[in-house]
Amino acid sequence: MKKLNVALLQILYLPIFICSYSAVNAQTYGKNGMVVSDNVLASEVGIDILKKGGNAINASIATAFALAVTHPEAGNVGGGGFIVLMKSDGEVTTFDFREKAPLKATPDLFQDSNGNLIEGSNHETIKAVGVPGTVAGLYLAHQKYGSLPWADLVQPAVNLAGNGFPMTWGLYQVALRMSEMDESYDIMKNYFRNDEGLVIQPGEIWKQQALANTLSLIRDHGHNGFYLGPVAEEIEAYMKAKGGIITKEDLAKYNAIERKPLKGTYKDFEIYSMPPPSSGGVALIEMMNLMELADLNKIEFNSTAYVHLVGEAMKRAFADRAEHLGDPDFNPDLPLDRLLSKEFAKKRFDNIDMTKASLSDSSKYGQLYDGSSTTHFSVVDKDGNAVSLTYTLEHSYGVKMGSSKLGFIFNNEMGDFNPVAGVTNSRGQIGSNPNLIAPEKRMLSSMTPTIVAKDGKPYLIIGSPGGRTIINTVFQTVLNVLEYDMRIDKAIEAMKIHHQWLPDEIRYERHLMSPDTRYALELMGHKLRPVNNLGVLMGITYDPRLKVYVGGADSASKDGAAVGY
Ligand code: GLY
């Protein structure tokens, strides 16, 4: 009987999977709407909601919950994130559901008795968990702008978790690794195993009953289904048992916030992105302002001069990020107007030497944090409402701990705070004040969900995972579309580099930069480090000639897809 059910489910899901393989990494057209996410099933869930008459916020909520089931390395209910929403009337708003430090957190939480950072403690221990924000953020967005009933948006995720879905090769690679983790990563041991205790094989149906139960409580009770009642009780009990510090009070006090977006311009385009506690919007707009000052007609795309200029822009934006940014609710005087101004960009631009690399000086400021397991999706509906949503567990599968009774994994976002006041070093540990740990403070993020508008309508919806590299991969993709008029899939796949000021090096995509360019950059004084890939971008552009949305899912995604209708 069990075998028969499995076979039946596989047949049911077959069309989706055939579709997934053709959709991944291809550009996709949608006259009425589009969802581009890191998992084809989650994109399909979002499209179903659009087809039922839901708006982009409804589809985003459903997609986010579906990703918590189908893309658990970053899709989540145990983490946090940001939404940028552009409504069809041209108004733009954002939702901040970044995790918060628990009430018991202290500035020296991750230090030894000499005041030094205990290596790894801010990412690999139960104290690295921030108070999750995802459910609160999605619920607030629904209260403000949702049109379909909340329960209808959570139900598809309950179905995916309870009925299961076929294990993909992409997930299986990670499942093998995670299933071998030691006992301290309690939940991971059995996360990907079937009733016989065997790792689920590709094509076999993977069910997550505990997660389905948690999602059912969220479906039935909204925000309170997570932050009060049995889920909150179990989170507190689990934390107590493991030596964590999150309590029911932390959960009851958690609030998501609607914030004004940051706005910049590039030529005729308007750029809307996330304000602090994300650093993404500030750095993106600063870099676009710098690039606007360059005569890009005279600098060939991907030439040595181009990579040098882009790298120098990155260094400057990341130095400013490290020095100035943190949670605005704890830093009322963040110099946002100055950092975003065209005059400030001019000063920054004027000291770029086009013949040699500038030096990053750790006695000033820099940046280290590296959370690669974030996920981004972009959504647009038939009325032109657009959502750019990035959310995260910080590392892949977050802290890799969680209660098996609840079935979800906690973030390790506390590692995004500056761990030791005053200590900034060439490895990139930052010690500036705005991002030190304090109870109920939100840690600085690099997530950069962005919407670019032309003539008051969404023109580009874009974002990526990748820790600090997010800012730079989004920046280069935005530049590729706005300045070089690249098709969205080409803009996503084009070579990217990453410089974050400290460490003082350009990371580049190993198989995409020509060896001649690399050599010429080294002669200019740049240090170069190869990496396999930068970014997993999920984007939508509008083609005004065809009057159609065009979606592109990064080929670096394991199971992602653009789905349009
Ligand atoms: N977790 C990555 C970030 O927020 O930047």
Coordinates of C-alpha atoms and ligand atoms in Angstrom, one line a residue, residues 98 371 374 392 394 413 416 444-447 467 470, ligand 1:
R98 CA 15.2 40.3 10.7
G371 CA 26.3 33.7 5.6
T374 CA 19.9 32.7 2.3
T392 CA 17.7 33.4 5.6
E394 CA 22.5 32.6 7.8
E413 CA 22.2 34.9 12.8
D416 CA 26.1 38.8 12.0
L444 CA 23.3 43.9 10.4
S445 CA 22.4 42.1 7.2
S446 CA 23.7 42.1 3.6
M447 CA 20.4 40.9 2.1
G467 CA 26.3 36.7 2.7
I470 CA 24.8 39.4 -2.0
Ligands
GLY1 N1 22.5 35.9 6.6 C1 23.1 36.8 5.7 C2 22.8 38.2 5.9 O1 21.8 38.5 6.5 O2 23.5 39.0 5.4

